[in-house]
Amino acid sequence: MSNLPVFQLLLQNNPNLFSTEGLSSLLQDCLRVKYPKWHKFIYPSLLDRQVYLELAGLGNGDAKHDEIIHRIMTDPKGWCLDAPSSVHEGARFYDSMGKMFGPNFGTELFLYHRIRDNIQDIQKNLAISGVSQRNISIRDRLFSYPKVEDQLLTLESDRIILQKAVPEIIQFFVSLVQIAPAYNLFLVNKDKRNIHASVTTVESYAPKAVIADIYAESCNWEKSEQNCWRGKSTFRKDPDEVHLYLHLDHKENEIIYFKAVYPDLSRFTRFAEVA
């Protein structure tokens, strides 16, 4: 499929198309194709609807595929009238989602899923990694680690890379927590309750986790006219919170979540007022 004319055209937009970053950027562009005024496209050719359809494997003379897309586009709500009752039951769910996301939601979802499947087939056939290197700076500490690209497949070789990086990611998190002023460290349980944790507890998961991810979060809080607090994301040298997610399996059935919180709670206006 990577030899199709549509990919030769996309290569003109970005010669690094057949790489982790190239395929990930292509899928991100596909997600934002409805918002051309608010997104800078790496693949501007996607704005041609015919190119978008060809990427989905449609509009190329295949009678079966053309009939499917024609039915969805002409009647998004009734395209499965001749389907079994179980399909109709599921379709009602998407009908409700369509009311939230617009009348063409089902069509766009169908197209995007076909494109994503086609891109993932290329990724698998060409053995292109589904992991990229993420560079972050927290508390004036620079750090780089492998991170899964959400819309790409995680190859078997990627799993080895991710697991090997876990101990270093945990140590980076632990070092951030202990820089003065030291943060309050919590394990967040399944009920979203904060349980005080120690550095030793965090480090004990190094041999067990297969994926680790870390990010910082800071907000400016303002009270709305409805007397509710609204947070707007902002940057702080010492962030409000630093989060560490540890995956104990590749299917995300079990995730351990640690949270480090800035020690001066007066920064968290909404909580100080309640207290």
CSV table of N, CA and C in Angstrom, one decimal, residues 7-68:
chain,number,residue,atom,x,y,z
A,7,PHE,N,0.5,8.1,-1.4
A,7,PHE,CA,1.6,8.2,-0.5
A,7,PHE,C,2.8,8.9,-1.2
A,8,GLN,N,2.9,8.7,-2.5
A,8,GLN,CA,3.9,9.5,-3.2
A,8,GLN,C,3.7,11.0,-3.1
A,9,LEU,N,2.4,11.3,-3.2
A,9,LEU,CA,2.0,12.7,-3.0
A,9,LEU,C,2.3,13.2,-1.6
A,10,LEU,N,2.0,12.4,-0.6
A,10,LEU,CA,2.3,12.8,0.8
A,10,LEU,C,3.8,12.9,1.1
A,11,LEU,N,4.6,12.1,0.4
A,11,LEU,CA,6.0,12.2,0.5
A,11,LEU,C,6.6,13.5,0.1
A,12,GLN,N,5.9,14.2,-0.9
A,12,GLN,CA,6.3,15.5,-1.3
A,12,GLN,C,6.0,16.5,-0.2
A,13,ASN,N,5.0,16.3,0.6
A,13,ASN,CA,4.8,17.2,1.8
A,13,ASN,C,5.8,17.0,2.9
A,14,ASN,N,6.2,15.7,3.1
A,14,ASN,CA,7.1,15.4,4.1
A,14,ASN,C,7.9,14.1,3.7
A,15,PRO,N,9.2,14.3,3.4
A,15,PRO,CA,10.0,13.2,3.0
A,15,PRO,C,10.3,12.2,4.1
A,16,ASN,N,10.0,12.6,5.3
A,16,ASN,CA,10.1,11.6,6.5
A,16,ASN,C,8.8,10.9,6.8
A,17,LEU,N,8.0,10.8,5.8
A,17,LEU,CA,6.7,10.2,6.0
A,17,LEU,C,6.8,8.8,6.7
A,18,PHE,N,7.7,7.9,6.1
A,18,PHE,CA,7.8,6.6,6.6
A,18,PHE,C,8.8,6.5,7.8
A,19,SER,N,8.4,7.2,8.8
A,19,SER,CA,9.2,7.1,10.1
A,19,SER,C,8.1,7.2,11.2
A,20,THR,N,8.6,7.0,12.4
A,20,THR,CA,7.7,7.1,13.6
A,20,THR,C,7.0,8.5,13.6
A,21,GLU,N,7.8,9.5,13.6
A,21,GLU,CA,7.3,10.9,13.6
A,21,GLU,C,6.4,11.2,12.4
A,22,GLY,N,6.8,10.7,11.2
A,22,GLY,CA,6.1,11.0,10.0
A,22,GLY,C,4.7,10.4,10.0
A,23,LEU,N,4.6,9.1,10.4
A,23,LEU,CA,3.3,8.4,10.5
A,23,LEU,C,2.4,9.0,11.6
A,24,SER,N,3.0,9.3,12.7
A,24,SER,CA,2.3,9.9,13.8
A,24,SER,C,1.7,11.3,13.4
A,25,SER,N,2.5,12.1,12.7
A,25,SER,CA,2.1,13.4,12.3
A,25,SER,C,1.0,13.3,11.3
A,26,LEU,N,1.0,12.3,10.4
A,26,LEU,CA,0.0,12.1,9.4
A,26,LEU,C,-1.3,11.8,10.1
A,27,LEU,N,-1.3,11.0,11.1
A,27,LEU,CA,-2.6,10.6,11.8
A,27,LEU,C,-3.1,11.9,12.6
A,28,GLN,N,-2.2,12.7,13.2
A,28,GLN,CA,-2.6,13.9,13.9
A,28,GLN,C,-3.2,14.8,12.9
A,29,ASP,N,-2.7,15.0,11.7
A,29,ASP,CA,-3.3,15.8,10.7
A,29,ASP,C,-4.7,15.3,10.3
A,30,CYS,N,-4.8,14.0,10.2
A,30,CYS,CA,-6.1,13.4,9.8
A,30,CYS,C,-7.2,13.7,10.9
A,31,LEU,N,-6.8,13.8,12.2
A,31,LEU,CA,-7.7,14.1,13.3
A,31,LEU,C,-8.1,15.5,13.2
A,32,ARG,N,-7.3,16.4,12.6
A,32,ARG,CA,-7.6,17.8,12.6
A,32,ARG,C,-8.0,18.4,11.2
A,33,VAL,N,-8.3,17.5,10.3
A,33,VAL,CA,-8.6,17.9,9.0
A,33,VAL,C,-9.8,18.8,8.9
A,34,LYS,N,-10.7,18.7,9.9
A,34,LYS,CA,-11.9,19.5,9.9
A,34,LYS,C,-11.6,20.9,10.4
A,35,TYR,N,-10.4,21.2,10.9
A,35,TYR,CA,-10.1,22.5,11.5
A,35,TYR,C,-8.9,23.1,10.8
A,36,PRO,N,-9.0,23.4,9.5
A,36,PRO,CA,-7.8,23.9,8.8
A,36,PRO,C,-7.3,25.3,9.2
A,37,LYS,N,-8.2,26.0,9.8
A,37,LYS,CA,-7.8,27.4,10.3
A,37,LYS,C,-7.0,27.4,11.6
A,38,TRP,N,-7.1,26.3,12.3
A,38,TRP,CA,-6.5,26.2,13.7
A,38,TRP,C,-5.4,25.2,13.8
A,39,HIS,N,-5.0,24.7,12.7
A,39,HIS,CA,-3.9,23.6,12.7
A,39,HIS,C,-2.9,23.8,11.6
A,40,LYS,N,-1.6,23.7,11.9
A,40,LYS,CA,-0.6,23.8,10.9
A,40,LYS,C,-0.3,22.4,10.4
A,41,PHE,N,-0.7,22.2,9.1
A,41,PHE,CA,-0.6,20.8,8.6
A,41,PHE,C,0.8,20.5,8.0
A,42,ILE,N,1.3,19.4,8.5
A,42,ILE,CA,2.5,18.8,7.9
A,42,ILE,C,2.3,18.2,6.5
A,43,TYR,N,1.0,17.8,6.4
A,43,TYR,CA,0.5,17.2,5.1
A,43,TYR,C,-0.6,17.9,4.5
A,44,PRO,N,-0.4,19.1,4.0
A,44,PRO,CA,-1.5,19.9,3.5
A,44,PRO,C,-2.3,19.3,2.3
A,45,SER,N,-1.8,18.2,1.7
A,45,SER,CA,-2.5,17.5,0.6
A,45,SER,C,-3.8,16.9,1.2
A,46,LEU,N,-3.8,16.6,2.5
A,46,LEU,CA,-5.0,16.0,3.1
A,46,LEU,C,-6.2,16.9,3.0
A,47,LEU,N,-6.0,18.2,2.8
A,47,LEU,CA,-7.2,19.1,2.7
A,47,LEU,C,-8.0,18.9,1.4
A,48,ASP,N,-7.4,18.1,0.4
A,48,ASP,CA,-8.1,17.7,-0.8
A,48,ASP,C,-8.9,16.5,-0.4
A,49,ARG,N,-10.2,16.5,-0.4
A,49,ARG,CA,-11.0,15.4,0.1
A,49,ARG,C,-10.8,14.1,-0.6
A,50,GLN,N,-10.4,14.2,-1.9
A,50,GLN,CA,-10.1,13.0,-2.7
A,50,GLN,C,-8.9,12.3,-2.1
A,51,VAL,N,-7.9,13.1,-1.7
A,51,VAL,CA,-6.7,12.5,-1.1
A,51,VAL,C,-7.0,11.8,0.2
A,52,TYR,N,-7.9,12.4,1.0
A,52,TYR,CA,-8.3,11.9,2.3
A,52,TYR,C,-9.0,10.6,2.1
A,53,LEU,N,-9.9,10.5,1.1
A,53,LEU,CA,-10.6,9.3,0.8
A,53,LEU,C,-9.7,8.2,0.3
A,54,GLU,N,-8.8,8.5,-0.5
A,54,GLU,CA,-7.8,7.5,-1.0
A,54,GLU,C,-7.0,7.0,0.1
A,55,LEU,N,-6.6,7.8,1.0
A,55,LEU,CA,-5.8,7.3,2.2
A,55,LEU,C,-6.6,6.3,3.0
A,56,ALA,N,-8.0,6.5,3.0
A,56,ALA,CA,-8.9,5.5,3.6
A,56,ALA,C,-9.1,4.3,2.8
A,57,GLY,N,-8.6,4.3,1.5
A,57,GLY,CA,-8.8,3.2,0.7
A,57,GLY,C,-10.2,3.2,0.0
A,58,LEU,N,-10.8,4.4,-0.1
A,58,LEU,CA,-12.1,4.6,-0.7
A,58,LEU,C,-12.0,5.5,-2.0
A,59,GLY,N,-13.0,5.5,-2.8
A,59,GLY,CA,-13.0,6.3,-4.0
A,59,GLY,C,-12.1,5.9,-5.1
A,60,ASN,N,-11.7,4.6,-5.0
A,60,ASN,CA,-10.7,4.1,-6.0
A,60,ASN,C,-11.3,3.0,-6.9
A,61,GLY,N,-12.7,3.1,-7.0
A,61,GLY,CA,-13.3,2.2,-8.0
A,61,GLY,C,-13.8,0.9,-7.3
A,62,ASP,N,-13.6,0.7,-6.1
A,62,ASP,CA,-14.0,-0.5,-5.4
A,62,ASP,C,-15.5,-0.4,-5.1
A,63,ALA,N,-16.4,-1.1,-5.8
A,63,ALA,CA,-17.8,-1.0,-5.7
A,63,ALA,C,-18.3,-1.2,-4.3
A,64,LYS,N,-17.8,-2.2,-3.6
A,64,LYS,CA,-18.2,-2.5,-2.2
A,64,LYS,C,-17.9,-1.3,-1.3
A,65,HIS,N,-16.7,-0.8,-1.3
A,65,HIS,CA,-16.3,0.3,-0.4
A,65,HIS,C,-17.0,1.6,-0.8
A,66,ASP,N,-17.2,1.8,-2.1
A,66,ASP,CA,-17.9,3.0,-2.5
A,66,ASP,C,-19.4,3.0,-2.0
A,67,GLU,N,-20.0,1.8,-2.0
A,67,GLU,CA,-21.4,1.7,-1.6
A,67,GLU,C,-21.5,2.0,-0.1
A,68,ILE,N,-20.5,1.5,0.7
A,68,ILE,CA,-20.5,1.7,2.2
A,68,ILE,C,-20.4,3.2,2.5
